[in-house]
XYZ file of C-alpha atoms in Angstrom:
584
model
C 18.697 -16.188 -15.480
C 19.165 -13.347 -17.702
C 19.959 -9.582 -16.297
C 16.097 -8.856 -17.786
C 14.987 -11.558 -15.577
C 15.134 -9.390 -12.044
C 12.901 -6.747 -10.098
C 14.214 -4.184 -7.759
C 13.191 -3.525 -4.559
C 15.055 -1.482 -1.609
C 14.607 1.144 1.248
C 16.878 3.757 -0.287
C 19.804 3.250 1.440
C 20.476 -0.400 0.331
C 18.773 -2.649 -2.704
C 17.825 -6.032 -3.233
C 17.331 -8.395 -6.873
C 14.908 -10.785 -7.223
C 14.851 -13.186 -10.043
C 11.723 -14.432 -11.724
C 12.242 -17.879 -10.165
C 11.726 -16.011 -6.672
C 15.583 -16.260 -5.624
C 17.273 -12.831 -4.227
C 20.806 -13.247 -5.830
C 22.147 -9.722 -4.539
C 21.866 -7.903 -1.697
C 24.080 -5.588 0.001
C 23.952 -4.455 3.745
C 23.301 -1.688 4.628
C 24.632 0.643 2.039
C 24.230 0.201 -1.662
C 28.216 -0.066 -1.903
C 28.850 -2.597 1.217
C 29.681 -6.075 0.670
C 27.141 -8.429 -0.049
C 25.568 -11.041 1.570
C 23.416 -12.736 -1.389
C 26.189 -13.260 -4.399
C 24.874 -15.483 -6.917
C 24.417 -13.370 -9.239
C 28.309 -12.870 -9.928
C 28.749 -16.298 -8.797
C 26.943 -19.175 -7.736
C 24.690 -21.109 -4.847
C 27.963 -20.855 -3.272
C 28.155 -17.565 -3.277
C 24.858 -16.828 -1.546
C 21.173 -16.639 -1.904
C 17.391 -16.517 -1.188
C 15.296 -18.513 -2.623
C 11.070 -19.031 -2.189
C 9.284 -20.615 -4.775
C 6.497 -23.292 -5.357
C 8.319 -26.881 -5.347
C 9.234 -27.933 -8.349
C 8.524 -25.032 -10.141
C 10.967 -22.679 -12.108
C 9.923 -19.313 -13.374
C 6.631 -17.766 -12.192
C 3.610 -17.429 -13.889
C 4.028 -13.279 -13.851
C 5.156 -10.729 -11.704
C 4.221 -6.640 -11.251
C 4.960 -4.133 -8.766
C 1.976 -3.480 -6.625
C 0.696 0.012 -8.264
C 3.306 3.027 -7.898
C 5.331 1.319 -5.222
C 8.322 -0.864 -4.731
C 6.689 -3.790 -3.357
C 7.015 -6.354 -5.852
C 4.376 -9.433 -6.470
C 5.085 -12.814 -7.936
C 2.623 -15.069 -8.923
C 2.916 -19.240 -9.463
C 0.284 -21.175 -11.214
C 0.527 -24.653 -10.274
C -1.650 -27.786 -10.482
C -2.693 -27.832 -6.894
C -3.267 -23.717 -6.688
C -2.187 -20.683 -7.055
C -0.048 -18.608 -4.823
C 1.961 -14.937 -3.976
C 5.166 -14.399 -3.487
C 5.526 -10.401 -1.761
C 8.849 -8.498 -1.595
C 10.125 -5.545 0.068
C 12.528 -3.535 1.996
C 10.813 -1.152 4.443
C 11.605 2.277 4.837
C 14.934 2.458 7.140
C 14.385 2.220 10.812
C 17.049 1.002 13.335
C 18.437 -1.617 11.183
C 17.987 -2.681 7.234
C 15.543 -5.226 6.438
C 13.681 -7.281 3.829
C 10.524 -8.835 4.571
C 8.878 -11.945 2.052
C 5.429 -12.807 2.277
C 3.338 -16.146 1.369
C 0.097 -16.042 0.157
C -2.540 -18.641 -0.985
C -4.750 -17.164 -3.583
C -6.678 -20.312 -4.604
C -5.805 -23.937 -3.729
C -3.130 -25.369 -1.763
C 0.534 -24.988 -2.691
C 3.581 -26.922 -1.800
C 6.058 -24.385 -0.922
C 9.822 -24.462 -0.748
C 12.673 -22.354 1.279
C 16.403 -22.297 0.890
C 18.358 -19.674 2.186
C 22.380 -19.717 1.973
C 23.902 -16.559 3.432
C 27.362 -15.370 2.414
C 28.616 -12.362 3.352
C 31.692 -10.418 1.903
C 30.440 -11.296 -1.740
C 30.522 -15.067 -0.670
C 33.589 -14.897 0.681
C 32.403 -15.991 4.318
C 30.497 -18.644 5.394
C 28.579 -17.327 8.745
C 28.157 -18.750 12.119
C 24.390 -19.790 12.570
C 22.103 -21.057 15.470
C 18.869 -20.675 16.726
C 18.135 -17.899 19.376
C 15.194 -17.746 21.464
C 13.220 -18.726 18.751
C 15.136 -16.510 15.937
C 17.823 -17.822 13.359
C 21.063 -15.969 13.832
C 23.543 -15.715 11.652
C 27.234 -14.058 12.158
C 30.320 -13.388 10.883
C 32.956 -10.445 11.116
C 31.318 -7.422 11.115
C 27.820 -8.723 10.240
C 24.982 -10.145 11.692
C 21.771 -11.602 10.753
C 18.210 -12.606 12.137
C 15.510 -14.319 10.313
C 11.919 -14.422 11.574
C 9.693 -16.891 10.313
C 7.193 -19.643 11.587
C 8.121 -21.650 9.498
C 10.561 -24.471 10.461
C 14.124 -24.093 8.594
C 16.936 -26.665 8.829
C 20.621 -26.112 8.539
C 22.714 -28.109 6.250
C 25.772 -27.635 4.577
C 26.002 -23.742 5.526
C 22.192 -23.546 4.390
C 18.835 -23.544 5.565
C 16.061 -25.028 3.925
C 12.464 -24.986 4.804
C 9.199 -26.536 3.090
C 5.714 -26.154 4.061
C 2.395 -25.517 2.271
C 0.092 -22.569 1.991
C -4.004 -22.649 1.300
C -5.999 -20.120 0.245
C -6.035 -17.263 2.505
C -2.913 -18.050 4.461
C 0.243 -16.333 4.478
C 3.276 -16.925 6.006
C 6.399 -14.476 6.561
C 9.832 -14.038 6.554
C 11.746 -10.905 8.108
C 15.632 -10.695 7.580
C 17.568 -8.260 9.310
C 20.447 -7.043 9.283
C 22.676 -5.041 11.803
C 26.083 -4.690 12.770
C 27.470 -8.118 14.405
C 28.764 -5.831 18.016
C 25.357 -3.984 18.799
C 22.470 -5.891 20.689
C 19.530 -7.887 18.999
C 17.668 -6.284 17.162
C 14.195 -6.124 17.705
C 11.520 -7.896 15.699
C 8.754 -5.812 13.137
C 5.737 -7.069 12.440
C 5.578 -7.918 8.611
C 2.128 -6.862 8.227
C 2.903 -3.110 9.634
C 5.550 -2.849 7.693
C 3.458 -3.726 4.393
C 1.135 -0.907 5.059
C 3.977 1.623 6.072
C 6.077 0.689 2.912
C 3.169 1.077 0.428
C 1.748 4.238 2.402
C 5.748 5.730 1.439
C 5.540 5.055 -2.301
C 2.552 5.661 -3.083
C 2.409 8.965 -1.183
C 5.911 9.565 -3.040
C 4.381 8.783 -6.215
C 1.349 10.935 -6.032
C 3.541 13.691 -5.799
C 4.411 14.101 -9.300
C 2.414 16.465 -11.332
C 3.249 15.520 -15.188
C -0.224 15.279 -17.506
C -1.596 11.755 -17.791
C 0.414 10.218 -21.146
C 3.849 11.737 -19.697
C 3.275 10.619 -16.140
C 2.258 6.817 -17.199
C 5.508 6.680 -19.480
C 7.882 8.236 -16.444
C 6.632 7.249 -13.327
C 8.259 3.629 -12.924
C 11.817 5.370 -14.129
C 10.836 8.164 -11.608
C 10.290 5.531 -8.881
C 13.359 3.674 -9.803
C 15.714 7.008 -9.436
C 14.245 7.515 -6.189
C 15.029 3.706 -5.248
C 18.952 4.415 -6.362
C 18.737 7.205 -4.031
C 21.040 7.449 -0.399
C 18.488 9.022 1.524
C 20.875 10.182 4.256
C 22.911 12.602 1.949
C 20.883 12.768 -1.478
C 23.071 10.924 -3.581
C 22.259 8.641 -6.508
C 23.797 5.300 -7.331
C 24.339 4.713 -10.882
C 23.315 1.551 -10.485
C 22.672 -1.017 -7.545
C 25.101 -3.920 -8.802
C 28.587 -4.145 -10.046
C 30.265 -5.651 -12.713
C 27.383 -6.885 -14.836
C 29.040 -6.880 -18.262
C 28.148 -4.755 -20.983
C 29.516 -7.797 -23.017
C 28.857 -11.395 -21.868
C 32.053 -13.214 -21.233
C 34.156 -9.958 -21.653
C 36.313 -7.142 -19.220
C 33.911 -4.403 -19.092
C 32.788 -5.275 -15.927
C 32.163 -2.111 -13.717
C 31.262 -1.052 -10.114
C 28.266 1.536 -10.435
C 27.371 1.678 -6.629
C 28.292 4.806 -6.703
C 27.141 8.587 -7.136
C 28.353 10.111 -10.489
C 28.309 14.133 -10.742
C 26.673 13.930 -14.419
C 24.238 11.343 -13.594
C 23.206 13.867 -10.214
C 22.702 16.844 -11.668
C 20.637 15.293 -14.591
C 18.815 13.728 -11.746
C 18.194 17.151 -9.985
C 17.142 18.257 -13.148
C 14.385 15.412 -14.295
C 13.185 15.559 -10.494
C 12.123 19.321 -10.737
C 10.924 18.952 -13.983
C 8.324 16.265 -12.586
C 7.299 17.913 -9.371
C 10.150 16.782 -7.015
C 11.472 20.178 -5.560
C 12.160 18.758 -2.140
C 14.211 15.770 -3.506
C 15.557 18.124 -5.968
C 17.203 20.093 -3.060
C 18.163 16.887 -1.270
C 20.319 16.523 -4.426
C 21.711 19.662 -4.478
C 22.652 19.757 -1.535
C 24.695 16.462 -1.813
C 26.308 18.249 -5.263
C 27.196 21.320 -3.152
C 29.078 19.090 -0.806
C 30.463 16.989 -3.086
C 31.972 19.474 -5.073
C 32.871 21.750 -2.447
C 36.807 22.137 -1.257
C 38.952 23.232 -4.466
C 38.395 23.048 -7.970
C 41.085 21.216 -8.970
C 40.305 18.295 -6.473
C 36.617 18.146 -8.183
C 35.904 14.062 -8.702
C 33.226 12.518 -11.539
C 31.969 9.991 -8.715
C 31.851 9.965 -5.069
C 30.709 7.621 -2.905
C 27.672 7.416 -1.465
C 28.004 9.588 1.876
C 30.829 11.860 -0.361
C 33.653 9.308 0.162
C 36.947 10.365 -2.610
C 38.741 7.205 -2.198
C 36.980 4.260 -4.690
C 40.137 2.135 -5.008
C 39.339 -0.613 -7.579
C 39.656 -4.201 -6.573
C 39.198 -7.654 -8.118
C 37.056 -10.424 -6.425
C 38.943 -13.783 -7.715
C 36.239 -15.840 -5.890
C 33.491 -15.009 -8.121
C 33.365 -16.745 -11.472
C 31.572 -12.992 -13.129
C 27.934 -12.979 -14.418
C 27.955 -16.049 -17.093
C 31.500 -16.254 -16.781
C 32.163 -12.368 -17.438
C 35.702 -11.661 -15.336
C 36.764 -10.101 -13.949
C 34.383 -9.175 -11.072
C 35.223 -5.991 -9.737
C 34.584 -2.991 -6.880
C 35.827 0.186 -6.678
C 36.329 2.014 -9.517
C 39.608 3.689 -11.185
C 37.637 6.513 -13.105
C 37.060 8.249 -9.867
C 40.501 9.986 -10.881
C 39.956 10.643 -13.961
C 39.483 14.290 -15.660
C 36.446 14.525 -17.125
C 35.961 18.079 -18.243
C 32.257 17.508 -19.173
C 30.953 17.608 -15.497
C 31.639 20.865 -15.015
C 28.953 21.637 -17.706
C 26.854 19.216 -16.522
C 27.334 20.775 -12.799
C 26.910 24.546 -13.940
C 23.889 23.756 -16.145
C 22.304 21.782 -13.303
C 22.534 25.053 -10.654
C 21.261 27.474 -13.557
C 18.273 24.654 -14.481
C 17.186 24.355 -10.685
C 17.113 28.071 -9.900
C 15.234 28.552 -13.702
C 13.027 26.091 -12.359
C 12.067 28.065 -8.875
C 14.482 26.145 -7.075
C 15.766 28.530 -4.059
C 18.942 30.007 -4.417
C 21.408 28.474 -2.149
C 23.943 31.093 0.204
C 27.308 29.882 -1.428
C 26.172 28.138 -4.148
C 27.329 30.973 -6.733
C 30.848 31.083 -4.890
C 31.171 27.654 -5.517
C 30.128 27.480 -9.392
C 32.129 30.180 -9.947
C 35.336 29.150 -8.728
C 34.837 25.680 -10.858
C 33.910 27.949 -13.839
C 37.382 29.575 -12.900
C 39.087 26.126 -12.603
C 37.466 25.256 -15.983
C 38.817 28.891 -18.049
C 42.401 27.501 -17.164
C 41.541 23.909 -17.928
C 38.787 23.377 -20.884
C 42.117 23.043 -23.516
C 43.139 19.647 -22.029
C 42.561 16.887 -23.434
C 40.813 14.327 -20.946
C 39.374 10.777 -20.569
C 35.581 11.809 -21.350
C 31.998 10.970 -21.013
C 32.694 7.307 -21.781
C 35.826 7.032 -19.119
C 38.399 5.400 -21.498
C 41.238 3.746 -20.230
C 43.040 4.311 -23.466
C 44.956 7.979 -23.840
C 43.406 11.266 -23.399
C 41.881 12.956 -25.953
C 40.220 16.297 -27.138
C 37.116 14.757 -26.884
C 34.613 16.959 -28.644
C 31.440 16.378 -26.216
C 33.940 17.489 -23.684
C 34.555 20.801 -25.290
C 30.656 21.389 -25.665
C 30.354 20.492 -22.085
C 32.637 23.506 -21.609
C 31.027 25.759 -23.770
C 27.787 24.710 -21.969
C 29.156 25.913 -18.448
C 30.292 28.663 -20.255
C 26.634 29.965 -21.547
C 24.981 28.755 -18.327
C 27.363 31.108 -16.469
C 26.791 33.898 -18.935
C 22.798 33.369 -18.451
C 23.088 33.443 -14.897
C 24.328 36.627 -14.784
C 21.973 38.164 -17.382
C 18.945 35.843 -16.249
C 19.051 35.703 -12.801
C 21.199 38.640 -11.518
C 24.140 37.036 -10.502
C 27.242 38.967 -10.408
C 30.708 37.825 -11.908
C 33.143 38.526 -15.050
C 30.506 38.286 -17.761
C 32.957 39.777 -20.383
C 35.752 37.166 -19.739
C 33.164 33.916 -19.844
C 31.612 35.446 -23.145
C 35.005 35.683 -24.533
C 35.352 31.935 -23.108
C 32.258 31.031 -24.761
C 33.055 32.412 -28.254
C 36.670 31.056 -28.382
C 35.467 27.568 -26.851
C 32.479 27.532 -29.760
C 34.675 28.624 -32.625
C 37.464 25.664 -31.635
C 34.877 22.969 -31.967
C 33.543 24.228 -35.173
C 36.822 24.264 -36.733
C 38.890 21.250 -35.105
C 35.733 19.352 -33.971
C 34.234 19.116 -37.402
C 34.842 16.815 -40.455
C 33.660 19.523 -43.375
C 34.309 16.042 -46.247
C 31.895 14.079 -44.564
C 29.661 17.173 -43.216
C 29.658 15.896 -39.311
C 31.142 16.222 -35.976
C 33.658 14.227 -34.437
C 34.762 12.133 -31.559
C 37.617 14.187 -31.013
C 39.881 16.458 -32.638
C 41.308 14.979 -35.580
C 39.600 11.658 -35.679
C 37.053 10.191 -37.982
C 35.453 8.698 -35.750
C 31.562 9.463 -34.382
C 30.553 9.361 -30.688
C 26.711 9.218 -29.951
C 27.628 12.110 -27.360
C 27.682 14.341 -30.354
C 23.546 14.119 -30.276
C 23.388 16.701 -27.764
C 24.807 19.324 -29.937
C 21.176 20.604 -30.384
C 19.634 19.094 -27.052
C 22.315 21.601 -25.040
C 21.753 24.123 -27.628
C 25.589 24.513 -28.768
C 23.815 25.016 -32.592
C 20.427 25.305 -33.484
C 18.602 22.071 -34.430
C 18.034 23.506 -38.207
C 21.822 23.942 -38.259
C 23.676 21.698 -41.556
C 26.031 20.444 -39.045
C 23.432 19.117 -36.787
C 21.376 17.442 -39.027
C 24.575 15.854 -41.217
C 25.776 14.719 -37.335
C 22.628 13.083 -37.041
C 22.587 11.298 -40.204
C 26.363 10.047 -40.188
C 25.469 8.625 -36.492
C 22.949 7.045 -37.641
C 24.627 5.697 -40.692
C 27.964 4.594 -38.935
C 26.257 3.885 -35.415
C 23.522 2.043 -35.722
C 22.922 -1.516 -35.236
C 18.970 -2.932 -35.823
C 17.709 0.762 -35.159
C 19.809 0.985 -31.791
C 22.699 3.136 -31.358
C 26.170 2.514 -30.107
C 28.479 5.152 -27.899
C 31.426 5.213 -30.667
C 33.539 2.099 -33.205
C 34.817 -0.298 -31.204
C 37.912 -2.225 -33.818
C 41.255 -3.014 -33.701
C 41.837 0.093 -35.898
C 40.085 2.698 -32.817
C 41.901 2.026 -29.177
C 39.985 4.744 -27.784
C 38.922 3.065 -24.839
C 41.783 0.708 -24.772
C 40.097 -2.423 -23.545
C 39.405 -5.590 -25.576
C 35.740 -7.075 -26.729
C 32.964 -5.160 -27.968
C 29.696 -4.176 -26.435
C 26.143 -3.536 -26.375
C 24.109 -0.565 -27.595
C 23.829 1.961 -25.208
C 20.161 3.025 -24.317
C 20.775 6.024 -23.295
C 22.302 7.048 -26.388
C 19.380 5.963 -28.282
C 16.892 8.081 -26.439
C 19.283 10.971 -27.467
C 19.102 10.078 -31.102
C 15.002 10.224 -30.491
C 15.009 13.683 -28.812
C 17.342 14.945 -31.720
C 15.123 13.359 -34.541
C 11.799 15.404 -32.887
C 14.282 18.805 -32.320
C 15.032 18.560 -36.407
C 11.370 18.128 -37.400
C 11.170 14.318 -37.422
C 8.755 13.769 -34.878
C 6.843 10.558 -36.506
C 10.264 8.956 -36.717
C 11.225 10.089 -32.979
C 7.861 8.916 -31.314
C 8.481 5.348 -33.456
C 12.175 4.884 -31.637
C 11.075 6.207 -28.331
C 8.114 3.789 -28.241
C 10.954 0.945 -29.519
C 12.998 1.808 -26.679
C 9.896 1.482 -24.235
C 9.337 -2.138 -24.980
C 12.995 -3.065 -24.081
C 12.030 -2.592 -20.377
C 11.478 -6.193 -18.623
C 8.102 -6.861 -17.416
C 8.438 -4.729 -14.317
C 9.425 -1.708 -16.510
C 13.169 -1.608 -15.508
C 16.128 -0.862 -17.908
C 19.511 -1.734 -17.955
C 22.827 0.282 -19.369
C 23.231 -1.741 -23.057
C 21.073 -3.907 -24.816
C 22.606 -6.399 -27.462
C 20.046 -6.070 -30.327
C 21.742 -9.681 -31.935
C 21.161 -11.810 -28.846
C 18.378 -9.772 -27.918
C 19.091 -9.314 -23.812
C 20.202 -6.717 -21.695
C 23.423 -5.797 -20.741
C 25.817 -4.190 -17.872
C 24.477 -2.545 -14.901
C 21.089 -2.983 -13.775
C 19.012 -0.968 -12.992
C 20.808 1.488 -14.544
C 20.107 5.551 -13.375
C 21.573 7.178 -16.611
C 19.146 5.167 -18.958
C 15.582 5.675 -16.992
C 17.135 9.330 -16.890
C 17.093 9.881 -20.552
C 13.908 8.185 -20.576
C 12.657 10.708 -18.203
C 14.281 13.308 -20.275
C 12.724 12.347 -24.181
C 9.555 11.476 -22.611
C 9.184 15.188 -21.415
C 10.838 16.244 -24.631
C 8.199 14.129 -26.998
C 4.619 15.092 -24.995
């Protein structure tokens, strides 16, 4: 199946994919970054998975999330009848779980079962028997129980179960999970947990305020960010899978299970907006501890409880989505200097108290020592928004970024009656504003550039206007804006920067797809410089590129026309979020 093929569904601590031929194909227990036990999807049947599906039938007949929830329905048409397929995880109790539910709608269907668990990404074929009734499976660290009346037989490592369903029937599955040296767990009735799971969305859901046309546009991506949530500390997952590739047999394979600064704080930011001051604070609080300890230490991405250490591994067992290796977890970037968060940090703390959020005790202590960090650092050159693994550069985004934390510190003070060296950071402001108007701009071709001294764009340059480093009506904004979309465009989408032989930025081989989010900046810009008809026409564009459950990915290759790296993917349903609010 395609990436565009799967639905989400989780519990906020963990997340599940389920393809449109009703197989789960990943699944990781019980935190978003812990090994899996359903690997297909980077793999094979070998590799582990779930599948429940009509015999003889491939993809179903259609699929939707049950209103503004995260239970997700899949429908079969066959011959003989017509019949449900129900998925969800259930808000976290004792253990994780995932419960699958069989309905007959009209008819009588033939129904089939196979379920091949693998934990450590595959790696480990369990130990299974049957316990008082229960399936158990176990191995290492994990453990497994399956509920179900229906009768499942073990062969070759999997278990496989057929029966048939009539109209009005349903039949159930629980899985659970728990850790392989604590007692049984205890068994949850699938119907409870049904009503309890829909009762949390919906309730959830209901919460946000935005007028009718906004809130129909943003509520699935508003659901989805809250599904890529860690409930326990507040952080968001950029994505819930690794190393999808952002180009299909290529190395730019990535683990995203993990909580990126930037992506946070433009969370916090799109959650107030829409109504979500409680999770808003969750967040915060999660950035305050995350970037708390000294500046100098200050990581891009944690992990998902705050861990530092995200050392990056290869899997050599798993053959990579359609043969994309290699397959990988951790991440390197974690050490990387990224100058840009600190804007995005800053600008997040001055947004949420603008926006009535309450003013933390040592929240100003904190910004200002990065802001002091940042004074003696903003003239580095670093590896940027984009995390190349080619040299550092004086990326120009980066130096806006600065400038950004800059003004946000210098309208705290003014704004909101903060205290702290407003001369100095105006001084820092000017300087860091006249640098990237001089070495950050191309005056021949009338447009910024990826760094200092290149030729090359970078879609980053879009927020120019959107973080209000120049006005939109500025000459240099609007000949930005039409050299991006000149040099940067493929079939209407646009790209992060060149990819050639003749620009190693990134130093990695292949090309890629068009990144999404950087498209929703190019609408937001086009509306800020007057072009609204041509900036509703994208935005709507972009819209259809969700699947049929409304889910985006990172890239989308407008040739092949499929999605592309890591899915769901937090930064793109945040920009949606973002030029949704910007365009109603």
């Amino acid at each position: 199946m395609r990436i565009e093929d799967y639905a989400l569904i989780g519990d906020t601590q963990s997340a599940a994919l389920v393809g449109r031929d009703g197989s789960i194909d990943w699944l990781c227990l019980p935190r978003f970054d812990s090994p899996a036990c359903f690997a297909k999807l980077l793999g094979d049947e070998s590799n582990g998975f779930w599948r429940l599906a009509p015999a003889g039938h491939e993809m179903a007949t259609r699929r939707a999330y049950v209103d503004d929830t995260l239970i997700l329905e899949t429908i079969w048409e066959t011959s003989t009848g017509t019949v449900k397929v129900i998925d969800f995880m259930p808000p976290r109790h004792a253990n994780p779980a995932l419960v699958r539910i069989v309905e007959g709608v009209s008819g009588i269907v033939r129904m089939t079962t196979e379920i091949s668990i693998r934990f450590d990404y595959g790696s480990i074929v369990p130990w299974a028997r049957r316990l008082g009734g229960r399936l158990h499976a176990i191995g290492g660290p994990d453990s497994v129980w399956i509920d179900t009346a229906v009768n499942l037989k073990g062969s070759g490592g999997r278990h496989t179960g057929v029966f048939a369903i009539a109209a009005g029937q349903r039949r159930s599955f629980v899985f659970t999970w728990h850790p392989s040296h604590q007692p049984e767990p205890g068994i949850i009735d699938p119907g409870e947990q049904f009503t309890e799971t829909s009762r949390f969305w919906t309730e959830w859901a209901s919460r946000c305020w935005l007028p009718g046309r906004c809130r129909a546009t943003v509520i699935r991506s508003l659901i989805t960010l809250k599904a890529l949530t860690y409930s326990p500390t507040g952080g968001v997952v950029a994505a819930p899978t690794t190393s999808l590739p952002e180009h299909l047999g290529g190395v730019r394979n990535w683990d995203y299970r993990y909580c990126w600064l930037r992506d946070a704080a433009m969370t916090l930011d799109a959650l107030t907006e829409s109504g979500y001051v409680t999770e808003a604070g969750a967040w915060l609080d999660w950035l305050l501890r995350a970037v708390a300890g000294r500046p100098e230490d200050l990581q891009i991405m944690y992990g998902v409880a705050g861990e530092r250490r995200l050392p990056e591994l290869t899997l050599d067992w798993l053959a990579g989505f359609e043969g994309s290796r290699p397959v990988r977890i951790g991440n390197g970037a974690a050490g990387q200097l990224q100058l840009d968060v600190y804007g995005e940090v800053l600008n997040c703390f001055y947004r949420a108290r603008k926006l009535g959020m309450p003013p933390h005790d040592y929240a100003w202590t904190i910004v200002s020592r990065l802001m002091d960090f940042l004074e003696r650092s903003w003239t580095q050159p670093d590896e940027g928004l984009w995390e190349v693994r080619g040299p550092r550069r004086h990326f120009v985004h980066s130096k806006v970024m600065a400038w950004v934390a800059a003004d946000r510190q210098v309208r705290a003070i003014e704004e909101l009656g903060h205290t702290g060296p407003l001369r100095r950071w105006r001084a820092m402001r000017a300087r860091i504003h006249a640098e990237v108007c001089d070495r950050g701009f191309d005056r021949e071709r009338g447009t910024f550039t990826q760094s200092y001294g290149s030729r090359e764009l970078d879609a980053a340059l879009l927020l120019i206007p959107i973080v209000g480093f120049l006005p939109p009506e500025d000459p240099r904004v609007i000949g930005t804006i039409e050299a991006i979309e000149r040099e940067l465009m493929t079939d209407c989408f646009v790209l992060r920067y060149p990819i050639s032989e003749s620009n190693d930025v990134d130093g990695l081989p292949g090309s890629e797809g068009a990144f999404l989010a950087c498209s929703f900046w190019l609408a937001e810009a086009l509306d800020l410089v007057g072009r609204k008809d041509e900036a509703r026409d994208l935005f709507e564009r972009l819209l259809t590129l969700s699947n049929d459950v409304g889910l985006l990915p990172e890239e989308y290759d407008p040739v092949q026309r499929r999605h592309l790296g890591n899915f769901p993917q937090a930064f793109t349903h945040l920009h949606l979020i973002h030029t949704a609010l910007a365009l109603c």
